[in-house]
Coordinates of C-alpha atoms and ligand atoms in Angstrom, one line a residue:
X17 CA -17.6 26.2 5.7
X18 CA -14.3 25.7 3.9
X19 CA -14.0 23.0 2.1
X20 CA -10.1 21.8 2.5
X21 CA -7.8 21.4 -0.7
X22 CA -8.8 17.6 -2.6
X23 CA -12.7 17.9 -3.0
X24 CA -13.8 18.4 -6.3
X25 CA -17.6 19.3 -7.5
X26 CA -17.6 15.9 -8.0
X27 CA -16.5 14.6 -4.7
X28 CA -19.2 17.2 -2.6
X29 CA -22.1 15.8 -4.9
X30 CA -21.1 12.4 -4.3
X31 CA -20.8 13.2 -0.5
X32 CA -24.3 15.1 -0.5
X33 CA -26.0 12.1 -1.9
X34 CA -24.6 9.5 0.3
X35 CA -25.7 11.6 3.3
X36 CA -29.2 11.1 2.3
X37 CA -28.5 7.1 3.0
X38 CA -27.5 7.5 6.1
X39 CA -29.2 7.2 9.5
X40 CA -28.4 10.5 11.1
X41 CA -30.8 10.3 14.5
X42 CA -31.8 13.4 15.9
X43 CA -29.4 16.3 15.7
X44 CA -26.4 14.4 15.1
X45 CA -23.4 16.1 12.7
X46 CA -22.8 14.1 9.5
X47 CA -19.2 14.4 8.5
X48 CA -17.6 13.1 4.9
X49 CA -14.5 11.7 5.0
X50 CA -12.4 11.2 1.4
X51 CA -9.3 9.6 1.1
X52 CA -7.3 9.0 -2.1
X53 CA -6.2 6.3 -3.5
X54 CA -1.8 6.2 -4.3
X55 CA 0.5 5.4 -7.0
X56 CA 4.0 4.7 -6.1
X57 CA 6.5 6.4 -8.3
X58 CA 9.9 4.1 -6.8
X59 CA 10.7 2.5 -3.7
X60 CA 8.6 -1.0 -3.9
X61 CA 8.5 -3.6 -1.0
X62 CA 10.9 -1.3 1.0
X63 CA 8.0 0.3 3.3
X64 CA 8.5 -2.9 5.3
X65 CA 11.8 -3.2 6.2
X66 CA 11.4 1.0 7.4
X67 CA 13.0 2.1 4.1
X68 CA 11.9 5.3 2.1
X69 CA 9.2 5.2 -0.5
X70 CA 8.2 7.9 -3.3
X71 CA 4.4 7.5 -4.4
X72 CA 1.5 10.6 -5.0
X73 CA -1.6 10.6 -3.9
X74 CA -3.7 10.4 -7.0
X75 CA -7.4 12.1 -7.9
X76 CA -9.1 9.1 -6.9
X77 CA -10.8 8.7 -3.8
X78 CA -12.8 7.1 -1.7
X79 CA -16.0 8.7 0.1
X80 CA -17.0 7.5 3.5
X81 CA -20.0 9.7 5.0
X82 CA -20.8 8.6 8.8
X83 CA -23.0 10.0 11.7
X84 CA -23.1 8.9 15.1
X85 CA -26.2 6.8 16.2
X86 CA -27.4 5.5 19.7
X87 CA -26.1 1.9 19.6
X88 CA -22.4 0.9 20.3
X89 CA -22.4 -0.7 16.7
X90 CA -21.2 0.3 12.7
X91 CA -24.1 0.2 10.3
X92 CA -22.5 0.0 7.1
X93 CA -23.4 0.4 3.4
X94 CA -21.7 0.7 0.3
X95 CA -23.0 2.9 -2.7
X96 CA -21.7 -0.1 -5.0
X97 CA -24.8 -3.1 -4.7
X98 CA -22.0 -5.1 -5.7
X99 CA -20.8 -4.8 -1.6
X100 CA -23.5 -5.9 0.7
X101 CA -24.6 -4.0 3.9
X102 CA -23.1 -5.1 7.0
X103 CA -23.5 -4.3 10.7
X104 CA -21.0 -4.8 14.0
X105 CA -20.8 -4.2 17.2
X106 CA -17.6 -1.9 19.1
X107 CA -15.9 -4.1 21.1
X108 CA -12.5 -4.2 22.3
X109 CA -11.7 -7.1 19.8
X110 CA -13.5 -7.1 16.6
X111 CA -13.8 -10.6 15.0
X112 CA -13.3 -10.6 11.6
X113 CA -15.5 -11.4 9.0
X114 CA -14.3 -14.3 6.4
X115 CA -11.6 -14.0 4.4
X116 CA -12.0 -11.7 1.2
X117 CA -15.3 -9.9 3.0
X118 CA -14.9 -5.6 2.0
X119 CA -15.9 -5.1 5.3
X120 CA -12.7 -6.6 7.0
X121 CA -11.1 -3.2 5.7
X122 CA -13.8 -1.0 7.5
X123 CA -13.5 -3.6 10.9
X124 CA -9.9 -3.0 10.8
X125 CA -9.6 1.1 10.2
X126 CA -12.2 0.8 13.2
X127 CA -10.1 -1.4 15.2
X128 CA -6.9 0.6 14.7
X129 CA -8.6 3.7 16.0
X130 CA -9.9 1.8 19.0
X131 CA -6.8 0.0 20.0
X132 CA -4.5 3.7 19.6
X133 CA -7.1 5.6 21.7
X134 CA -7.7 2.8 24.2
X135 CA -4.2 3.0 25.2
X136 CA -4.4 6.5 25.7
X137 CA -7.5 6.1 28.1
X138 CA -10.5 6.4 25.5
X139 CA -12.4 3.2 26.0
X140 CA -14.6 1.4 23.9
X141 CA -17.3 2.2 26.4
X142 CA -16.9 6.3 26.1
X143 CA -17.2 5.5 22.0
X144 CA -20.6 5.9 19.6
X145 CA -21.1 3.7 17.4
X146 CA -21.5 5.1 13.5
X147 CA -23.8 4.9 10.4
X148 CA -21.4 4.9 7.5
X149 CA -22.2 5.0 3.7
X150 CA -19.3 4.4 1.6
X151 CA -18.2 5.0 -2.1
X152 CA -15.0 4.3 -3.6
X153 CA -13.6 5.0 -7.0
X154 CA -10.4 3.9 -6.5
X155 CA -9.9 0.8 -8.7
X156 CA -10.0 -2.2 -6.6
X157 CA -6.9 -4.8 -6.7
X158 CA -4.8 -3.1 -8.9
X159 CA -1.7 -1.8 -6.8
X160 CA -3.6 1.3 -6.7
X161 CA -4.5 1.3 -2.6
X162 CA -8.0 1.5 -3.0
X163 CA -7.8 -0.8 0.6
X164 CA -5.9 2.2 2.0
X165 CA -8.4 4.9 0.7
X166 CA -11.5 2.8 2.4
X167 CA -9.2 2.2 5.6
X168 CA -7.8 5.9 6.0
X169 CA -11.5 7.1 5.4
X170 CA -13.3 5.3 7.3
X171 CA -10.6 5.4 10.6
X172 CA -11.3 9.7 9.8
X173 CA -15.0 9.5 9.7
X174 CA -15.2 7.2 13.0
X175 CA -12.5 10.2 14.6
X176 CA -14.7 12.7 13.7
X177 CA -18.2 11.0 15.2
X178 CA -16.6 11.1 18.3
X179 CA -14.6 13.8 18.2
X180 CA -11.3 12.3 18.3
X181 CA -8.6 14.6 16.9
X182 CA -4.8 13.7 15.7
X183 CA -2.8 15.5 13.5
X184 CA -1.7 13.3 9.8
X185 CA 1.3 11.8 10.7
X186 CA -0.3 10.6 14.1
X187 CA -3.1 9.4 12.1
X188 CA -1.0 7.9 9.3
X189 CA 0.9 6.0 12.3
X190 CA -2.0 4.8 13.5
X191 CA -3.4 3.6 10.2
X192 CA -0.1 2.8 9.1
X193 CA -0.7 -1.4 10.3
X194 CA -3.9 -1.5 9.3
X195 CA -4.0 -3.9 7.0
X196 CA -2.6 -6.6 9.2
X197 CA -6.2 -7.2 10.5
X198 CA -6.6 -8.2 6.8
X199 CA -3.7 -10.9 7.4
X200 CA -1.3 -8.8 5.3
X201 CA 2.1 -7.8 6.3
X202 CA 2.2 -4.4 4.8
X203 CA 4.2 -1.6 5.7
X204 CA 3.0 2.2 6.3
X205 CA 3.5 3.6 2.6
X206 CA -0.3 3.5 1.7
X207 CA -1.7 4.7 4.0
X208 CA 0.7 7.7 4.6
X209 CA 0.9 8.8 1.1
X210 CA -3.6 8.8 1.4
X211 CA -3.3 11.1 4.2
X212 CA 0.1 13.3 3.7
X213 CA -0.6 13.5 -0.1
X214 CA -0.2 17.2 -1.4
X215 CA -1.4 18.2 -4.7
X216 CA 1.1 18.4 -7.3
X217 CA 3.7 16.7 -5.2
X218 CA 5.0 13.6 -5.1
X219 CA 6.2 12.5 -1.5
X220 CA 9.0 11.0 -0.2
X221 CA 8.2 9.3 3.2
X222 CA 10.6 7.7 5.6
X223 CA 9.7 5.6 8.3
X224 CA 10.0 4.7 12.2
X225 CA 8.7 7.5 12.9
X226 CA 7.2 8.7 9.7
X227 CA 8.3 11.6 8.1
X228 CA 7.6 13.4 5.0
X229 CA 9.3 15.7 2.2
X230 CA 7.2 17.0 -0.3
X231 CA 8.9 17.3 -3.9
X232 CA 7.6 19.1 -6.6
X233 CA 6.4 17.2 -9.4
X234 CA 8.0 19.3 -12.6
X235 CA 5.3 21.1 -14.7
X236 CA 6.2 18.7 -18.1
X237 CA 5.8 15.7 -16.0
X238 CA 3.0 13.5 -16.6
X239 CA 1.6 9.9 -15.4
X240 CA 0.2 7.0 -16.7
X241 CA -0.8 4.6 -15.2
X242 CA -2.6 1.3 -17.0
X243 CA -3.9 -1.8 -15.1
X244 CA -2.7 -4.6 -16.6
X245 CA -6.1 -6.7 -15.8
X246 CA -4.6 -9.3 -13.9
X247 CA -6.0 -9.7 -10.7
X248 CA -3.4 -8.8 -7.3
X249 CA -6.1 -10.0 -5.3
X250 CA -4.6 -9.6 -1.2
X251 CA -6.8 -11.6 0.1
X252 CA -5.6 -14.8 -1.9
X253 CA -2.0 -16.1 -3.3
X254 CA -1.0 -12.5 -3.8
X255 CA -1.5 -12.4 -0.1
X256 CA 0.8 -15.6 0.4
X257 CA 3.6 -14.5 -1.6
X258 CA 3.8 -10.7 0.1
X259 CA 4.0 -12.3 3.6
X260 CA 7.0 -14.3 2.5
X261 CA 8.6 -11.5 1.1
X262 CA 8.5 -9.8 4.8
X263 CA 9.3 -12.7 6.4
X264 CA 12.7 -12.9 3.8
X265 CA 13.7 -9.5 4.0
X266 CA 13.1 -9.6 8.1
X267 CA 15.5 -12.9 8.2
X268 CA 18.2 -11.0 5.7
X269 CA 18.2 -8.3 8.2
X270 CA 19.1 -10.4 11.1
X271 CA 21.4 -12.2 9.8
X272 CA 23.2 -8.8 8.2
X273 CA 22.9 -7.4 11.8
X274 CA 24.7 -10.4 13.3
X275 CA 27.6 -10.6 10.7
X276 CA 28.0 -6.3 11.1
X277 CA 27.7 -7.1 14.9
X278 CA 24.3 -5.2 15.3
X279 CA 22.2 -4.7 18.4
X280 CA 18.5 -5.5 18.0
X281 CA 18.3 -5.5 14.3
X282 CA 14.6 -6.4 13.1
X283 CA 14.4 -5.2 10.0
X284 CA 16.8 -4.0 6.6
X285 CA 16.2 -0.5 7.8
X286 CA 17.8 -0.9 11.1
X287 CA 20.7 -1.9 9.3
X288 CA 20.6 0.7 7.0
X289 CA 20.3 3.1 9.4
X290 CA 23.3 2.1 11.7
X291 CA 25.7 1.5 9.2
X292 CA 25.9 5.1 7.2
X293 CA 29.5 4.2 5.7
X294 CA 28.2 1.3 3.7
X295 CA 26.8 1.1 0.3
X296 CA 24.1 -1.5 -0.9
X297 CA 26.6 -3.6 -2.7
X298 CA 28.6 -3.9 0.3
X299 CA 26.1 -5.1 2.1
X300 CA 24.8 -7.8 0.0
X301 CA 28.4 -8.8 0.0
X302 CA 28.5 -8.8 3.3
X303 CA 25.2 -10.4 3.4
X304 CA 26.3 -13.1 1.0
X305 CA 29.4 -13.7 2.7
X306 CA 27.5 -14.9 6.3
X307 CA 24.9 -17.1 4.9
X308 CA 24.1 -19.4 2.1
X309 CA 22.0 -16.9 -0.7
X310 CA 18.7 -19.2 0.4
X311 CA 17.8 -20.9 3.5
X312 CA 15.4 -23.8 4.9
X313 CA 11.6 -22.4 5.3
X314 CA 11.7 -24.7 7.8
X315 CA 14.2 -22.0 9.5
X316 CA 16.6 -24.8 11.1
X317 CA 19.7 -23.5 9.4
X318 CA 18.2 -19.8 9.9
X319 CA 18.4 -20.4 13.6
X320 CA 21.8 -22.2 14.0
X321 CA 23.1 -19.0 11.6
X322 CA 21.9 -16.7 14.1
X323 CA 22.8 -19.2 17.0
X324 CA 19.1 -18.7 18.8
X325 CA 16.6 -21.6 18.9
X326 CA 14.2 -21.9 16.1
X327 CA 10.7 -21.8 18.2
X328 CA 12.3 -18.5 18.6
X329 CA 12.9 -17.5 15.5
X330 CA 10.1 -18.7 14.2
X331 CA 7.4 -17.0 16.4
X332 CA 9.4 -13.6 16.1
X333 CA 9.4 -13.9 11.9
X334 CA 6.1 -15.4 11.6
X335 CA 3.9 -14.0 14.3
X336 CA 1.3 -16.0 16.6
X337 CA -2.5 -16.1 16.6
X338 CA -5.1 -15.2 13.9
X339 CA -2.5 -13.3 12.1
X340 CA 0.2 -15.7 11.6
X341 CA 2.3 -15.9 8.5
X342 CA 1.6 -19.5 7.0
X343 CA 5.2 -20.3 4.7
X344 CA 4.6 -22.9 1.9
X345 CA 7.6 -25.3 3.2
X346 CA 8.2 -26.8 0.5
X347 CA 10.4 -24.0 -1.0
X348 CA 13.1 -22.1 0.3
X349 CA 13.5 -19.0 1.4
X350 CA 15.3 -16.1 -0.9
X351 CA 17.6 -13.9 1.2
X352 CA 20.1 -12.8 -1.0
X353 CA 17.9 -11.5 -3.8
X354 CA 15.6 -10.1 -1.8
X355 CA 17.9 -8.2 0.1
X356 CA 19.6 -6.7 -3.0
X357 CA 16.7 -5.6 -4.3
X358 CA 15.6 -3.9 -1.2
X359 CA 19.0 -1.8 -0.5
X360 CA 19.6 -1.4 -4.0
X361 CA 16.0 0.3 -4.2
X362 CA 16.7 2.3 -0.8
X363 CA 19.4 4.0 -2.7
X364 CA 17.6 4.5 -6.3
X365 CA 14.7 6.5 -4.1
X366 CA 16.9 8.5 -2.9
X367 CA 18.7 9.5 -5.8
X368 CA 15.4 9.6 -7.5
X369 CA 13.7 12.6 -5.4
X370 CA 16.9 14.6 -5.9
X371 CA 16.6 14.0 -9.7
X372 CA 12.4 14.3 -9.7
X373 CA 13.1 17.8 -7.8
X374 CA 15.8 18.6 -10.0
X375 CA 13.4 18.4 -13.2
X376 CA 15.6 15.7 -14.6
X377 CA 12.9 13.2 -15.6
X378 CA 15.0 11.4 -18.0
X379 CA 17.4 10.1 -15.3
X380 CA 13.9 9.6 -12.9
X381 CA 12.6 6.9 -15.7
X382 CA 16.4 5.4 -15.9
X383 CA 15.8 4.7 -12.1
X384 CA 12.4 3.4 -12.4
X385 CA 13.8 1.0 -15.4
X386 CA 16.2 -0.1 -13.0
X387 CA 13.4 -0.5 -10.4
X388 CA 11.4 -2.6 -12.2
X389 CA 14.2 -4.7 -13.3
X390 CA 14.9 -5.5 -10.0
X391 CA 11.4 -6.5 -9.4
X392 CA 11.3 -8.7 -11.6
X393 CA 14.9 -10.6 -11.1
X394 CA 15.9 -10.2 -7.6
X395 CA 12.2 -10.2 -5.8
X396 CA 10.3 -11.8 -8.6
X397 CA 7.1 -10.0 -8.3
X398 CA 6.7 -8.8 -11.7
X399 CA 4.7 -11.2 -14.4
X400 CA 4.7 -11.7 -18.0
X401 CA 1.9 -9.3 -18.4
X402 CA 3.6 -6.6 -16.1
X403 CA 6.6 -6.7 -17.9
X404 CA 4.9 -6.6 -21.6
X405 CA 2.8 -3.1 -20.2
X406 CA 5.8 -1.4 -19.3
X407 CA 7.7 -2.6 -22.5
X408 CA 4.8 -1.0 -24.1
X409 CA 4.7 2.3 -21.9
X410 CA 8.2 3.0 -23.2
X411 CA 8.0 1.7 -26.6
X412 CA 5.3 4.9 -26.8
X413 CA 7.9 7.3 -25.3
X414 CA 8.0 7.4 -21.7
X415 CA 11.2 8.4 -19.8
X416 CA 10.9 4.9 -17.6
X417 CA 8.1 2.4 -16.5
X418 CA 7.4 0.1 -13.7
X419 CA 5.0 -2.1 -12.1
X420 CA 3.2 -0.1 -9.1
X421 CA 2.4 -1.6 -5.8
X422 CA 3.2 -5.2 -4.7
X423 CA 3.4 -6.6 -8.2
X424 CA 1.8 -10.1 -9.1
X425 CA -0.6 -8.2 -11.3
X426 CA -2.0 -5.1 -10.8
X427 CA -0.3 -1.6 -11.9
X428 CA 2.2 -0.4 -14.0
X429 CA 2.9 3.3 -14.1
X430 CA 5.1 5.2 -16.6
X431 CA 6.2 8.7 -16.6
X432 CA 6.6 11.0 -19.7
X433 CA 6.1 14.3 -21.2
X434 CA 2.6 16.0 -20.5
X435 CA 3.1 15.8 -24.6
X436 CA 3.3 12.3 -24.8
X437 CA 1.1 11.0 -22.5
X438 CA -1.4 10.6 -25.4
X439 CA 1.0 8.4 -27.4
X440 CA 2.1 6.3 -24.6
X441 CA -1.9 5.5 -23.8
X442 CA -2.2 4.6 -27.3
X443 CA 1.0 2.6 -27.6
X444 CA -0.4 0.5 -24.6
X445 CA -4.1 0.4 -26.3
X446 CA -2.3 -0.9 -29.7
X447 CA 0.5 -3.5 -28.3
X448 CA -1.3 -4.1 -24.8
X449 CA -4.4 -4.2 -24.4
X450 CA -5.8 -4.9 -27.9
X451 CA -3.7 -8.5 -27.6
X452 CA -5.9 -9.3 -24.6
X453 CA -9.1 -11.0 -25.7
X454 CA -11.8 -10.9 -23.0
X455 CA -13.6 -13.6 -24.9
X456 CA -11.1 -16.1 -24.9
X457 CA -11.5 -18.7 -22.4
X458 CA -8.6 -17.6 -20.0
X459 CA -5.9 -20.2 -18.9
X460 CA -6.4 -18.9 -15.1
X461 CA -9.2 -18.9 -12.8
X462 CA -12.1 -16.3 -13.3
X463 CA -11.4 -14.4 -10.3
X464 CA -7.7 -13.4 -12.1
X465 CA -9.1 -12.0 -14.6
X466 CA -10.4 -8.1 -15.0
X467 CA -12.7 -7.4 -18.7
X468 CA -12.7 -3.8 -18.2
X469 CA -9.0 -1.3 -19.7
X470 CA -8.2 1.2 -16.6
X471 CA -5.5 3.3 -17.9
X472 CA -5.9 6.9 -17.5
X473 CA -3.0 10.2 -16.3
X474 CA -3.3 10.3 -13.1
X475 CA -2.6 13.7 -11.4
X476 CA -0.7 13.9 -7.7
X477 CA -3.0 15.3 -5.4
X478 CA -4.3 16.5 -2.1
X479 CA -4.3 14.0 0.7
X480 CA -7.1 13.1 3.0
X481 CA -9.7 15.3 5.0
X482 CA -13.0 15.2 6.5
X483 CA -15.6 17.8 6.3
X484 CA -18.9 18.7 8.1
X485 CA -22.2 18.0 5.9
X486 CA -25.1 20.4 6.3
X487 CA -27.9 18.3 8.1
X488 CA -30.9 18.8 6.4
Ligands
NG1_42 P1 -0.5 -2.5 -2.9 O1 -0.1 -3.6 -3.7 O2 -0.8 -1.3 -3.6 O3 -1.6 -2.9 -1.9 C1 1.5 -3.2 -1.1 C2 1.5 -2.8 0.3 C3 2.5 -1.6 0.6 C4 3.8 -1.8 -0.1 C5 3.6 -2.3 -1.5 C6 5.0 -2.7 -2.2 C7 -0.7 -3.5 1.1 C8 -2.0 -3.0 1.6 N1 0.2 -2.5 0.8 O4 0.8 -2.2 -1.9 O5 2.6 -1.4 2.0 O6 4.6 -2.8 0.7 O7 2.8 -3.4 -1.6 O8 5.8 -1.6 -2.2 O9 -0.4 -4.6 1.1

């Protein structure tokens, strides 16, 4: 058998011994599916208005070994005792479990698979139901997608039971909403980046339909990343503020399509894409010329701006049913910021996959300074914690530094020198981490909190694949 380009010793030992947990009846294949984990390099909170991104699949994955069994159901169990077994039946609507349970993230790779095959005449019916054993060593809630590893892998190793077959961008479409089972927003970027991810490449991915252009990452380029310990726990506030953030950026969009006299605009990207001749500043000029720079959560003014009723607008923005976006109404909502952030980052990840390609890694870290910057003024995503971890990341001698992933904790990564990787880890041990003092009672709650130091160079690398175990 060959083995496909991402598994490591490692990875197939880990595989082997997870295939001994699980309940293959009879003759039935077991497959082992891995899927890494990302770090995004530039292009934050843009997936979501269908704007380019630039992240790597990283050497991290997750492991998700599954054989078919009689019933119509998903025994699952996790190699970490910390995750409880579960078990659920295939149906053509999968109820969730509560809020916060791991295996929401398995119930909703398995829906996504159901729901794209169903359409195309595969019913629930003609499906086997799975006994899956998973392992994943992607750090958990630290901007890291360690949701997107357990999602991709798990929606590969239910494909392969029954024999389903799509090619990666068809997958990563398919994955690519996910995690709005979970009741979050999120745009396609994780979940691509898991399955397109090419070793020693970072990738630049657009969107609607997905595409992907793999760039070199230059041989002297190394990167750090470092979790800063606080908690961006999805399933929780973190989860709140993202949702707003859509909901912001989708309501700047609008109104920018109205005032350029756009069709059918949804989202920034759609009015990105239909107006080639204008720069980001003109737009938020533009922007900030039609409407007031924030607006009423309660979306009265929103509506009367875009001269539709505000039921409407409402249900469009926030959704109906279990997946809803609930809006603290108490504040309002930032249109003007948010937008200049988003277009301003749509042209800084462009620039930067010219200049990563190009070798120039100096001007790569000016545009992640710039990134992060943004971050933290214009979409406010970015904590005290983040910002003093990339302070530190560049006081040790990286090129730039930036909070990875949604921000509100989680992430930063830095990129340097291969030769000064070492001092940039330490200048984040010295001025970072050894200011943090896990004994301390902490101000927040306990859940916020991590004890244990991630930071490690991370290397880009291959992207997702499933492979046949022998049965013994
Ligand atoms: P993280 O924080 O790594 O989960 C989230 C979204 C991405 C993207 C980034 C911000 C999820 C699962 N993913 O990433 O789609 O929007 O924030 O760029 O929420």
């Amino acid at each position: 058998m060959s083995i496909p380009d991402g598994w490591d010793a490692g990875e197939l030992a880990r595989a082997a011994c997870l295939a001994a947990r699980v309940r293959a009846g009879g003759d039935a294949r077991i497959f082992a599916a891995r899927a890494p984990g990302r770090v995004n390099l530039i292009g934050e909170h843009t997936d979501y208005s269908g704007l380019p991104v630039l992240p790597v699949a990283i050497d991290r994955s997750t492991i998700v070994v599954a054989a078919a069994v009689t019933a119509a159901e998903i025994e699952l169990a996790n190699a970490d005792p910390r995750w409880s077994s579960r078990r659920f039946a295939i149906a053509r609507q999968i109820p969730s479990y509560e809020t916060g349970d791991w295996a929401n993230y398995v119930k909703a790779a398995i829906q996504g698979v159901i729901d794209h095959f169903s359409a195309r005449g595969i019913f629930t019916e003609n499906l086997r139901g799975a006994s899956m054993v998973v392992d994943g060593r992607v750090p958990p809630a630290a901007g890291l997608s360690s949701s997107a590893a357990l999602t991709v892998s798990t929606a590969m190793a239910f494909m392969a039971v029954n024999e389903l077959e799509l090619d990666p961008i068809e997958t990563a479409t398919m994955v690519a909403r996910s995690e709005w089972y979970v009741g979050t927003r999120a745009g396609g970027m994780d979940q691509a980046a898991s399955i397109l991810g090419r070793r020693d490449h970072a990738l630049f991915i657009e969107f609607d339909p997905i595409r992907v252009r793999a760039v070199k990452m230059p041989a002297n380029a190394a990167l750090v990343v470092a979790d800063s310990r606080e908690i961006a726990d999805k399933s929780g506030m973190v989860r709140a503020q993202y949702n707003r953030r859509v909901v912001e950026c989708a309501l700047a969009a609008r109104i920018l399509g109205r005032a350029l006299e756009l069709d059918g605009v949804t989202i920034l990207g759609d009015v990105v894409r239909a107006s080639p001749g204008w720069n980001a500043a003109e737009l938020v000029e533009k922007l900030a010329a039609a409407a007031p720079a924030r607006l009423g959560a309660d979306l009265k003014e929103a509506a009367s701006i875009l001269g539709v009723s505000q039921p409407a607008l409402d249900a469009e923005l926030l959704g109906r049913g279990p997946t809803r976006i609930a809006l603290d109404s108490s504040r309002p909502l930032e249109i003007l910021k948010r937008a200049r952030h988003v277009l301003g980052e749509t042209e800084r990840v462009i620039r930067a996959a010219d200049v990563l390609e190009a070798g120039r890694l100096d001007e790569m870290g000016k545009l992640m300074n710039a990134s992060h910057q943004s971050l933290a003024d214009d979409f406010e995503c970015s904590t005290e914690r983040l910002d003093a971890i990339v302070e530190c990341a560049r006081r040790g001698g990286a090129f730039g530094a930036r909070l990875t992933g949604a921000g509100f904790g989680g992430s930063i990564v830095a990129l340097c020198d291969v030769a000064s990787a070492d001092s940039v880890i330490e200048s984040i041990d010295r001025g970072y981490y050894a200011k943090l003092d896990p004994g301390a009672p902490s101000e927040k709650s306990e859940k916020s909190e991590k004890t244990k130091n991630f930071r490690a160079v991370l290397h880009a690398g291959a992207g997702a694949s499933v492979i046949d175990l022998p049965t013994a």
